[in-house]
Coordinates of N, CA and C in Angstrom, one line a residue:
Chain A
X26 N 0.8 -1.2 0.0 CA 0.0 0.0 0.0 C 0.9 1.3 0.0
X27 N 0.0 2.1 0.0 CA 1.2 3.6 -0.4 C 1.7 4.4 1.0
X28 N 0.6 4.1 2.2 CA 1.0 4.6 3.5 C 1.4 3.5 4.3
X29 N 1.6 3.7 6.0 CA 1.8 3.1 6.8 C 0.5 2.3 7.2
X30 N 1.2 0.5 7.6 CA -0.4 0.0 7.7 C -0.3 -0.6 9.1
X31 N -1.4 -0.5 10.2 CA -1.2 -1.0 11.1 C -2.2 -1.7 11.5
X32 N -1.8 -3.4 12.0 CA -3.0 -4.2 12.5 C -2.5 -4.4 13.9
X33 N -4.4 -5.0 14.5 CA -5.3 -4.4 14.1 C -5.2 -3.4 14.6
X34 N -7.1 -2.8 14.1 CA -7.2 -1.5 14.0 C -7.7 -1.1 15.7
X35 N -8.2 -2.3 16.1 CA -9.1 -2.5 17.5 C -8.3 -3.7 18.0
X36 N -8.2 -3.6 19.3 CA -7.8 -4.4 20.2 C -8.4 -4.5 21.1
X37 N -9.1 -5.2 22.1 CA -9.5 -5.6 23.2 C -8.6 -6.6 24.0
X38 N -8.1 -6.4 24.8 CA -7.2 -7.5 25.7 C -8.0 -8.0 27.2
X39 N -7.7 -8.7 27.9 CA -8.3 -9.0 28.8 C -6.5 -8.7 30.4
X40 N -6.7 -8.1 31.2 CA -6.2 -7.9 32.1 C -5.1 -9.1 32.2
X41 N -3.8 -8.8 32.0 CA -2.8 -10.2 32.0 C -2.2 -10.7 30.7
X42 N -3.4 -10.4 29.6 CA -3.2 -10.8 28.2 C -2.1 -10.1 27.9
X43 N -1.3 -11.2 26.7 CA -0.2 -10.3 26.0 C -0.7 -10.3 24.5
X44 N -0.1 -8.9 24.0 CA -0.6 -8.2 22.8 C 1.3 -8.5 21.8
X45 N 0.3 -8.3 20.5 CA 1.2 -7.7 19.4 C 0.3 -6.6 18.7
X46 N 1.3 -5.7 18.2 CA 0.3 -4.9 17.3 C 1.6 -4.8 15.8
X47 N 0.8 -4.8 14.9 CA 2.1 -4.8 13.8 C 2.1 -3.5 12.8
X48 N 2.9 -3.5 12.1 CA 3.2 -2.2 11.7 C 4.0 -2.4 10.6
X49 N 3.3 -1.8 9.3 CA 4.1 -1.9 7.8 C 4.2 -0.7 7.8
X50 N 5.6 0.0 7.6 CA 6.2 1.1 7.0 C 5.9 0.9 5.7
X51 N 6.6 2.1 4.9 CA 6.1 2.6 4.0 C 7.5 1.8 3.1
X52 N 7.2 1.3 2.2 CA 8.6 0.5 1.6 C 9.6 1.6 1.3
X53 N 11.1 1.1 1.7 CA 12.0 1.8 1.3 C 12.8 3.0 2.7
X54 N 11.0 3.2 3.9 CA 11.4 4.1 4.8 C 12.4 3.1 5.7
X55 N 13.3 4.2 6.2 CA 14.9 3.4 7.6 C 14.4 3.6 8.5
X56 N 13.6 4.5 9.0 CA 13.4 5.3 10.2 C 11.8 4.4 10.5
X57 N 11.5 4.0 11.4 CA 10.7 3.7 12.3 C 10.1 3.8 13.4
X58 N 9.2 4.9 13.9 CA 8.6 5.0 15.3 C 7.6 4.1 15.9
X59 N 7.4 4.2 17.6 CA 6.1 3.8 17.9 C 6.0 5.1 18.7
X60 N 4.6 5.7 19.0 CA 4.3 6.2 20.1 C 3.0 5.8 21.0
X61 N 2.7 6.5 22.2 CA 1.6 6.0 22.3 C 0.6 7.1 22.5
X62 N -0.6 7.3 22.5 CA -1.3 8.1 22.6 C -2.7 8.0 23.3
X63 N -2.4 8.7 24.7 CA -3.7 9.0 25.0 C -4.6 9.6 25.0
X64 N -6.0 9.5 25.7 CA -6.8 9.8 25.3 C -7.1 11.5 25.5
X65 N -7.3 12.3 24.7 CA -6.9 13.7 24.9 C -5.8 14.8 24.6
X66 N -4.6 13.1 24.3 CA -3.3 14.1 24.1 C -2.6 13.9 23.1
X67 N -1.6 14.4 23.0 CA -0.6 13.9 22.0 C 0.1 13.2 21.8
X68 N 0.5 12.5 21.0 CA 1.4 11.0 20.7 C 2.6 11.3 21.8
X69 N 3.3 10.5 22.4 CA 4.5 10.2 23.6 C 5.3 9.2 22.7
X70 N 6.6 9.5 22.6 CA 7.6 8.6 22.4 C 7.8 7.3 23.0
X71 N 8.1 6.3 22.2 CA 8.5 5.1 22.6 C 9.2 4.5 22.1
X72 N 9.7 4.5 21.1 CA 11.1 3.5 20.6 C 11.2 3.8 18.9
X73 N 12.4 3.9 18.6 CA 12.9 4.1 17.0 C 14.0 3.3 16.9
X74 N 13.5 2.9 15.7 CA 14.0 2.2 14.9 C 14.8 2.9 13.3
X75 N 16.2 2.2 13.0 CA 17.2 2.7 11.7 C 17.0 1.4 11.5
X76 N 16.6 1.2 10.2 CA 16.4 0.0 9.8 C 16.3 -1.3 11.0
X77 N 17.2 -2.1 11.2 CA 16.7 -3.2 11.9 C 17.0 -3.1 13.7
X78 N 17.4 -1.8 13.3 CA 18.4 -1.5 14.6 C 17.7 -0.8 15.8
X79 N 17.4 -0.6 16.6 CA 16.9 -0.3 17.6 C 17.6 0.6 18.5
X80 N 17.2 1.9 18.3 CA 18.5 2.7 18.1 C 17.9 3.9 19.6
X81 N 16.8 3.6 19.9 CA 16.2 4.7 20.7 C 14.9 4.0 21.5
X82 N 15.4 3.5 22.7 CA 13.9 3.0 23.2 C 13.6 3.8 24.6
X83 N 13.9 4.6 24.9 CA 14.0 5.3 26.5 C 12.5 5.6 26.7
X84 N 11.5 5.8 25.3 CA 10.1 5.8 25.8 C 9.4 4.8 25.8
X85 N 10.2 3.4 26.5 CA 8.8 2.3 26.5 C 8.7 2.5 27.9
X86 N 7.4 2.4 28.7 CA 7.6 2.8 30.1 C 7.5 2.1 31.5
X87 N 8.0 0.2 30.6 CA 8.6 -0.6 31.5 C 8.8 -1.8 30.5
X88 N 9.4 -2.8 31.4 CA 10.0 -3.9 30.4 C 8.8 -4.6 30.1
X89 N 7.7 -4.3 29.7 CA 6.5 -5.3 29.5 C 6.6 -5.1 28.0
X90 N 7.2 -4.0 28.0 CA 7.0 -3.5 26.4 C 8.4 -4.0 25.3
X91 N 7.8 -4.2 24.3 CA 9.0 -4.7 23.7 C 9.1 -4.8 21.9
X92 N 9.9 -3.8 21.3 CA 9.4 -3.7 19.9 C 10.6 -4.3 19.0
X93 N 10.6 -4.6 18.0 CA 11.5 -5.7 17.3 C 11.0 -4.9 15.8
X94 N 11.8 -5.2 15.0 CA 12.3 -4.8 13.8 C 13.4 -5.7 12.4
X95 N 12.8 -7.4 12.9 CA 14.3 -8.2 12.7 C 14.9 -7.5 11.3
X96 N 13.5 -7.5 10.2 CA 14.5 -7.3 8.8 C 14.6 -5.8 8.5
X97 N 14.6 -5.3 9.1 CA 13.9 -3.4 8.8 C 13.4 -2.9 8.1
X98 N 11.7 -3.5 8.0 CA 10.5 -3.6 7.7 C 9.5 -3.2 8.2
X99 N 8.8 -4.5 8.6 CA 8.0 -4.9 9.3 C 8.0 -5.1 11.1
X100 N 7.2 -4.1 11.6 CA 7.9 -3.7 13.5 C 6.5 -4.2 14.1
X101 N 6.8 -5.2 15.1 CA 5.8 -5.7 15.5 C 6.0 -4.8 17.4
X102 N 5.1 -4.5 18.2 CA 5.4 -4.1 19.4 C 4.7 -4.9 20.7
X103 N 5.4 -5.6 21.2 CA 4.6 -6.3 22.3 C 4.5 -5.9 23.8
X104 N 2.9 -5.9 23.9 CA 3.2 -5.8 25.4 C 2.8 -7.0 26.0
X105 N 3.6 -7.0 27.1 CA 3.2 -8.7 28.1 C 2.2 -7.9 29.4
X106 N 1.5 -9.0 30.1 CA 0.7 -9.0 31.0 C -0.1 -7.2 31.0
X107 N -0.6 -7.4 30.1 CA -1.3 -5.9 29.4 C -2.0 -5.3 31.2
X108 N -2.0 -4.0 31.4 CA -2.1 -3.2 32.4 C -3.5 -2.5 31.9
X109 N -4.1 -1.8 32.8 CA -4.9 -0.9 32.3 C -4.5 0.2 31.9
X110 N -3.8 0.4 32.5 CA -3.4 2.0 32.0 C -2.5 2.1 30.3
X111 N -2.2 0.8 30.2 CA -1.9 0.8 28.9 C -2.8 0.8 27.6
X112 N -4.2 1.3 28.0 CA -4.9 1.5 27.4 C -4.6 2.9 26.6
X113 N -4.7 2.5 25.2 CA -4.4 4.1 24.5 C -4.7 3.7 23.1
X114 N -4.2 4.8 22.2 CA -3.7 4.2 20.8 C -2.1 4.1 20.2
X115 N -1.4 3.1 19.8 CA -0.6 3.0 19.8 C -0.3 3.2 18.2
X116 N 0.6 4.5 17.8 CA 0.6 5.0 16.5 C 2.3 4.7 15.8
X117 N 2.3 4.3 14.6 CA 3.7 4.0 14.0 C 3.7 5.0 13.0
X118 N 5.0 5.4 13.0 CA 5.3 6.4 11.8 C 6.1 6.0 11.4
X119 N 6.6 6.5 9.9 CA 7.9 6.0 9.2 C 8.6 7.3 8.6
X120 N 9.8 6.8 8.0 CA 10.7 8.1 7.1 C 11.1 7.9 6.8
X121 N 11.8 8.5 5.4 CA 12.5 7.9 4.4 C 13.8 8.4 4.6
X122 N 14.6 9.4 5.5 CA 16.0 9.2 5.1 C 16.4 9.5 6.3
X123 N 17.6 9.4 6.5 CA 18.4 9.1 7.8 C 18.7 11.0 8.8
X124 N 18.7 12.2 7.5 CA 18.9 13.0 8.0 C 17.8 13.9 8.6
X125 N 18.2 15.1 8.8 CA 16.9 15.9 9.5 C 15.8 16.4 8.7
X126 N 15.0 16.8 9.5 CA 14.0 17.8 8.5 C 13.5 16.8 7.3
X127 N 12.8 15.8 7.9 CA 11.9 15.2 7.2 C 11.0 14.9 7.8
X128 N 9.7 14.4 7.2 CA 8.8 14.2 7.7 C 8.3 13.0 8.0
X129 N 7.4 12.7 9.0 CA 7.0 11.2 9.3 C 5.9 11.2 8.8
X130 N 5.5 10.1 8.5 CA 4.0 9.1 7.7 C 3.5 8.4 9.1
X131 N 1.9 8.7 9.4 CA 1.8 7.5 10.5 C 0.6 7.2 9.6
X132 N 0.3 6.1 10.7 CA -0.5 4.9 10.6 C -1.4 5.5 11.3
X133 N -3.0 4.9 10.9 CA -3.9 5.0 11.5 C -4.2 4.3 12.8
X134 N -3.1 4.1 13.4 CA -2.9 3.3 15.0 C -3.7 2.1 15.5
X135 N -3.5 1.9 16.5 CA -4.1 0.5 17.1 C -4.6 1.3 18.4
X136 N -6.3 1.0 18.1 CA -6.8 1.4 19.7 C -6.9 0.0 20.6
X137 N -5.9 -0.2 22.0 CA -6.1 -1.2 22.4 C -7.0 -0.6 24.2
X138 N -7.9 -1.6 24.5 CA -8.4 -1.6 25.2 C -8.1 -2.6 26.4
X139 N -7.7 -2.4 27.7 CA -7.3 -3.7 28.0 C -8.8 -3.1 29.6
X140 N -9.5 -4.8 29.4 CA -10.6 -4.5 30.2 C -10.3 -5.7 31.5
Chain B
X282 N 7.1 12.9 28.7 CA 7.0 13.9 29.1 C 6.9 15.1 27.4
X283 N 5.7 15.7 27.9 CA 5.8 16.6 26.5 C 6.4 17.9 26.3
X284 N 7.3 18.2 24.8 CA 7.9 19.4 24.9 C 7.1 20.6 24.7
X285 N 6.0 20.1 23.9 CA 5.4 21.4 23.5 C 3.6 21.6 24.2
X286 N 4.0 23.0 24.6 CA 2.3 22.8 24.8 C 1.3 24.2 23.8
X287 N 0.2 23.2 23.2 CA -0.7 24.5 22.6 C -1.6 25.4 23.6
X288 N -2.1 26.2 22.5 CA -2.6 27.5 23.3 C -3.7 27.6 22.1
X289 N -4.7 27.8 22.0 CA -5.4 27.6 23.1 C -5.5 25.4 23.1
X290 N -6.1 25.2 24.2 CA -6.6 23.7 24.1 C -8.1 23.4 23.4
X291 N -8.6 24.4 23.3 CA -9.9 24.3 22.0 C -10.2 25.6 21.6
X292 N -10.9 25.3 20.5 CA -11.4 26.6 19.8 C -12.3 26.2 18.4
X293 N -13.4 27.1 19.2 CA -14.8 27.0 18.0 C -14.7 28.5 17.4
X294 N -14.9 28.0 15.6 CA -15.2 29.4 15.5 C -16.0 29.5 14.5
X295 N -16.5 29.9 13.3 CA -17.4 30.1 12.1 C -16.5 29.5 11.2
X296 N -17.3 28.8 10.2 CA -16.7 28.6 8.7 C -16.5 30.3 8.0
X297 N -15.1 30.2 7.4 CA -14.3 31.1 7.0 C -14.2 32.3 7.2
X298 N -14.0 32.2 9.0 CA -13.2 33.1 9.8 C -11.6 32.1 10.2
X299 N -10.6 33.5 10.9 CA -9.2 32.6 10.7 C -9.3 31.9 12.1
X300 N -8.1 30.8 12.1 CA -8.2 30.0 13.2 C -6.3 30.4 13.6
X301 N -6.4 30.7 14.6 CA -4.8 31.0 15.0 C -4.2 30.2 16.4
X302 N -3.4 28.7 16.4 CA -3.0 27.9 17.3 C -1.6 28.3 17.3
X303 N -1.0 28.3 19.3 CA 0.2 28.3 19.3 C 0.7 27.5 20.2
X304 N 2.3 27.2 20.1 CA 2.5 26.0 20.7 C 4.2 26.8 21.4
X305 N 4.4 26.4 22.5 CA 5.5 27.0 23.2 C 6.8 25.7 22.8
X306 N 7.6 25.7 23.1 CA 8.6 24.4 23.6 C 9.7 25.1 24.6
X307 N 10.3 24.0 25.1 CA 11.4 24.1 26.0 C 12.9 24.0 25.7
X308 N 13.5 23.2 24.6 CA 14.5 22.9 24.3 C 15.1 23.3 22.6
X309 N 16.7 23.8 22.1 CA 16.6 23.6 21.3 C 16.1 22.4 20.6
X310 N 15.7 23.2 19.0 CA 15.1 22.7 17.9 C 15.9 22.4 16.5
X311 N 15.6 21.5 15.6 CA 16.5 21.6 14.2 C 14.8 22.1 13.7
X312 N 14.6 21.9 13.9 CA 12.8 21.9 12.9 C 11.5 21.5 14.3
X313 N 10.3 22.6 13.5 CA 9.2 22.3 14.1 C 8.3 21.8 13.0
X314 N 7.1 20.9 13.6 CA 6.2 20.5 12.2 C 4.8 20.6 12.6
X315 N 3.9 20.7 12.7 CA 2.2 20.8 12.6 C 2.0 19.7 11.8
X316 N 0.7 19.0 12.6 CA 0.0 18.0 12.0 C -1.4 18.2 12.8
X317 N -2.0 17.6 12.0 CA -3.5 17.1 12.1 C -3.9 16.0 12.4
X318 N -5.0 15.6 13.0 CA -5.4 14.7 13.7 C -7.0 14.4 13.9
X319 N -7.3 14.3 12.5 CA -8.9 13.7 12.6 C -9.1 12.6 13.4
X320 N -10.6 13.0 14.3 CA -11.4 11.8 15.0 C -10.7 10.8 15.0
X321 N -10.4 9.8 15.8 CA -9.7 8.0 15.7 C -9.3 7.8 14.4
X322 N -8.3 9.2 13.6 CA -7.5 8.6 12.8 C -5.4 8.9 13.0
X323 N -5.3 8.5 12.3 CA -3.7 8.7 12.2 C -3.5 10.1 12.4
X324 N -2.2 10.7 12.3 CA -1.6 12.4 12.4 C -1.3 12.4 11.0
X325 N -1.7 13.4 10.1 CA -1.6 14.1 8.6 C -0.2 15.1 8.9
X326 N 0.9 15.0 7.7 CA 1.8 15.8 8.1 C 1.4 17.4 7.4
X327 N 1.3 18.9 8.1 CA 0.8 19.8 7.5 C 1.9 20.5 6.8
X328 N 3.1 20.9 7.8 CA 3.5 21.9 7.5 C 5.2 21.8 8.3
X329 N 6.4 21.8 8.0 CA 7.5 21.5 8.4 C 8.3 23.2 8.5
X330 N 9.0 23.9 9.5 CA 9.3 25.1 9.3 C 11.5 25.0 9.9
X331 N 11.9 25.2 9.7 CA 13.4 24.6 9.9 C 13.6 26.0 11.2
X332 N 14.5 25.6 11.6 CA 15.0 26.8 12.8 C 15.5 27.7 12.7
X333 N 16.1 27.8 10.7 CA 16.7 28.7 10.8 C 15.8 30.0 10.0
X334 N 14.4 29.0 9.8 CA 13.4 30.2 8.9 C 11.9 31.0 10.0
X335 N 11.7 31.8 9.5 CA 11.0 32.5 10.5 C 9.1 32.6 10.2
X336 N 9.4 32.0 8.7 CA 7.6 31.8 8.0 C 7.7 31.2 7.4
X337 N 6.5 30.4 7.2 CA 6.1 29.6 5.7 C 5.0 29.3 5.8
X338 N 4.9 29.1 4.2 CA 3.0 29.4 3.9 C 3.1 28.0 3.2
X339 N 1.7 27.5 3.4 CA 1.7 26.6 2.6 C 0.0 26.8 2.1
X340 N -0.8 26.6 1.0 CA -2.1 26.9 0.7 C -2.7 28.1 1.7
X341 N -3.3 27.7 2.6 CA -4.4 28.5 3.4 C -3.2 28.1 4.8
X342 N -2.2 27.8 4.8 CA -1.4 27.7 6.0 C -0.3 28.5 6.0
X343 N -0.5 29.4 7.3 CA 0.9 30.3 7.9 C 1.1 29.9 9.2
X344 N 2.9 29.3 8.7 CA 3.0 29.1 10.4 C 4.4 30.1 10.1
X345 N 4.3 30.1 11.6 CA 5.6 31.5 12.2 C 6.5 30.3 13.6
X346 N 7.4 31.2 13.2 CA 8.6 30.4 14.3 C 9.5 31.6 14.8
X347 N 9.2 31.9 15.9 CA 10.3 32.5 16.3 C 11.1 32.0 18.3
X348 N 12.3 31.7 17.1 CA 13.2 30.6 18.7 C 13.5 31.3 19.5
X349 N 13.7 32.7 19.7 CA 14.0 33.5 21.0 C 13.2 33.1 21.9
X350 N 11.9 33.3 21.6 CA 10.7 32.7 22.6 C 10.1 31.1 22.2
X351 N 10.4 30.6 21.8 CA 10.4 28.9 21.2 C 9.3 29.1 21.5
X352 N 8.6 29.6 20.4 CA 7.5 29.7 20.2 C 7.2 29.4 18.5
X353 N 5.8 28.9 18.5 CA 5.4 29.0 17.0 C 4.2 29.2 17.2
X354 N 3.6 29.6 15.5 CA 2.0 30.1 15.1 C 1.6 29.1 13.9
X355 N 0.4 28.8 14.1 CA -0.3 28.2 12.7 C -1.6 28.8 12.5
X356 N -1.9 29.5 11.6 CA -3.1 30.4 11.4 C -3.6 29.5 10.0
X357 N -4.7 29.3 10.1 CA -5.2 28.9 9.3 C -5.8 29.8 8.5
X358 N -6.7 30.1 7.3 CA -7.2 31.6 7.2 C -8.6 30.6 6.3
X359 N -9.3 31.5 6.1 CA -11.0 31.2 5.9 C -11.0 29.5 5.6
X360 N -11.1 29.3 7.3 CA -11.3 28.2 7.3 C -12.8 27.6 6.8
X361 N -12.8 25.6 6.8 CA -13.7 25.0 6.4 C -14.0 24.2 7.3
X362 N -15.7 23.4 7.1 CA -16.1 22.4 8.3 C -14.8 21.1 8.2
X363 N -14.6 20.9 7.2 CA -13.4 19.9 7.1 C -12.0 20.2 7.6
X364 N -11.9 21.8 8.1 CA -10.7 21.9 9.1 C -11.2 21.2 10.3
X365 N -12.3 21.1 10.8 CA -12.1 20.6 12.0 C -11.4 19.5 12.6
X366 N -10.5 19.9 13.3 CA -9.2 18.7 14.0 C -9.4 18.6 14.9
X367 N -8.2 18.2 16.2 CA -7.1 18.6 16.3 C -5.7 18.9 15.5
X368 N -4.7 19.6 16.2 CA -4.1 20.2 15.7 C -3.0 20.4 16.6
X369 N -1.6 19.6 16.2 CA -0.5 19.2 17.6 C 0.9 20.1 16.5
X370 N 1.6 20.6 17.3 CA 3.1 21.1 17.0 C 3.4 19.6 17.5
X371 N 5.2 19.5 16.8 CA 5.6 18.7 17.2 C 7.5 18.7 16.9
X372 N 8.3 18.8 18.0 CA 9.3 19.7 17.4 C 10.6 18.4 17.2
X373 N 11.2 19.0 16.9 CA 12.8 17.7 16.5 C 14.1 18.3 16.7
X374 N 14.6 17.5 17.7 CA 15.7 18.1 18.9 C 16.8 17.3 18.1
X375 N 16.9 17.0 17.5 CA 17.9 16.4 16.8 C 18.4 14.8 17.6
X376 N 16.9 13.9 18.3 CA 16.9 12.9 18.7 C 16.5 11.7 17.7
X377 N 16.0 12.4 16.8 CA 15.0 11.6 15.5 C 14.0 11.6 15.6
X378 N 13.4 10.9 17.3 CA 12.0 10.9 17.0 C 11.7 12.4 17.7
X379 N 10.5 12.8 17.0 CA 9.0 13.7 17.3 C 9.0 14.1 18.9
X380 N 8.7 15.4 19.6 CA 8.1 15.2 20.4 C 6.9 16.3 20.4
X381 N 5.4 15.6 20.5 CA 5.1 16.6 20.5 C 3.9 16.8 21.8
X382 N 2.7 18.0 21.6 CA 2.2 19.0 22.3 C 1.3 18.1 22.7
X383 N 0.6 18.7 23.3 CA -1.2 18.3 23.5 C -2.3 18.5 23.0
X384 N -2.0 19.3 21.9 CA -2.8 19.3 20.9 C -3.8 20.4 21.0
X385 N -4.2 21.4 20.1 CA -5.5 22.0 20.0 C -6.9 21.6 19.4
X386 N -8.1 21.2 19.8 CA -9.0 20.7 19.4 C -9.9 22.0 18.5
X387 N -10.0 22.3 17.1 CA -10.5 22.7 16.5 C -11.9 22.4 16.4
X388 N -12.9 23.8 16.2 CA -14.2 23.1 15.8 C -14.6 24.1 15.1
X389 N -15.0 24.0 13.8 CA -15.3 25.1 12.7 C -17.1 24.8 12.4
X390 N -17.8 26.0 12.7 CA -18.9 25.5 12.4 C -19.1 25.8 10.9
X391 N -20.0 25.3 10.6 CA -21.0 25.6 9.2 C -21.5 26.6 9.2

């Protein structure tokens, strides 16, 4: 497709459940984000990706979280024993070159719900 | 933790009267950018302005930058019901990723 694609679109988890949410950049982009976003606010940083490399994670906001990138592609982000408060939508962006002053592409996010 | 915050946090106004959002930050910048944010969809990229420029227009969009006061403007001008957003700054510290605001909730009536 020509943008970023993110499944799914809806998530429901149940308290304990562990999640994937996956994330197709835009072919060809190096640069790969996650953020998370709650409800009311603006996307929050959580981990970038240079192609396969995992170059920036200081915004995941405990080890439950965990994002991978094996071929520097396709970024899948897992959370283990899903929390409530990890309720949000979780948005991926991409970019196509390594330097500044470009712009990111996101995805229409993953709203997960953990009940 | 977020760098930027808007001003106002909502605003209603008439179809094609201007709409004027500002966003403060805290830390140097290489670049600030404006995006949009329809209802439960993704962020649209609007408008990218570098640190070393002080305007740019793009269609019906003027944003203003000025880094003494790390501040920026996005005016929109005779706006439409289809501006209605949100509407987040979002600046780039030369970390890679984005950090941005809290967003202004736009509401343009008919």
């Amino acid at each position: 497709g020509a943008g970023v694609s993110q499944s799914p679109r809806y998530k429901v988890a149940k308290r304990g459940q562990d999640v994937a949410l996956r994330c197709d950049p835009i072919s060809g982009h190096v640069s790969l984000f996650w953020y998370q976003q709650a409800l009311g606010q603006g996307p929050e940083f959580l981990t970038y990706f240079q192609n396969e490399a995992q170059l920036d994670k200081s915004g995941l906001p405990s080890d439950r979280f965990f994002a991978e990138r094996p071929e520097g592609s396709v970024s899948t982000l897992k959370i283990q024993r899903t929390q409530q408060e990890d309720s949000a939508v979780y948005l991926c962006a991409s970019s196509l070159a390594l330097s500044q002053n470009t712009e990111a592409f996101f995805g229409q996010g993953t709203r997960l719900t953990v009940v | 933790s977020q760098q930027g915050e808007e001003d106002p946090q909502a605003l209603s106004i008439q179809e094609g009267e201007n709409a004027t959002m500002n966003c403060s930050y805290k830390t140097s910048i290489n670049n600030l950018q404006w995006y949009r944010q329809n209802s439960g969809r993704g962020l649209v990229h609007l408008i990218l302005i570098r640190s070393n420029e002080r305007e740019k227009h793009s269609g019906r969009l003027r944003v203003t930058l000025d880094t003494s006061k790390k501040s920026s403007s996005l005016l929109i001008t005779a706006s439409r019901a289809a501006d209605t957003a949100s509407y987040f700054c979002a600046t780039d510290t030369g970390r890679r990723a984005l950090t941005f605001g809290s967003g202004t909730r736009l509401q343009v009536q008919p």
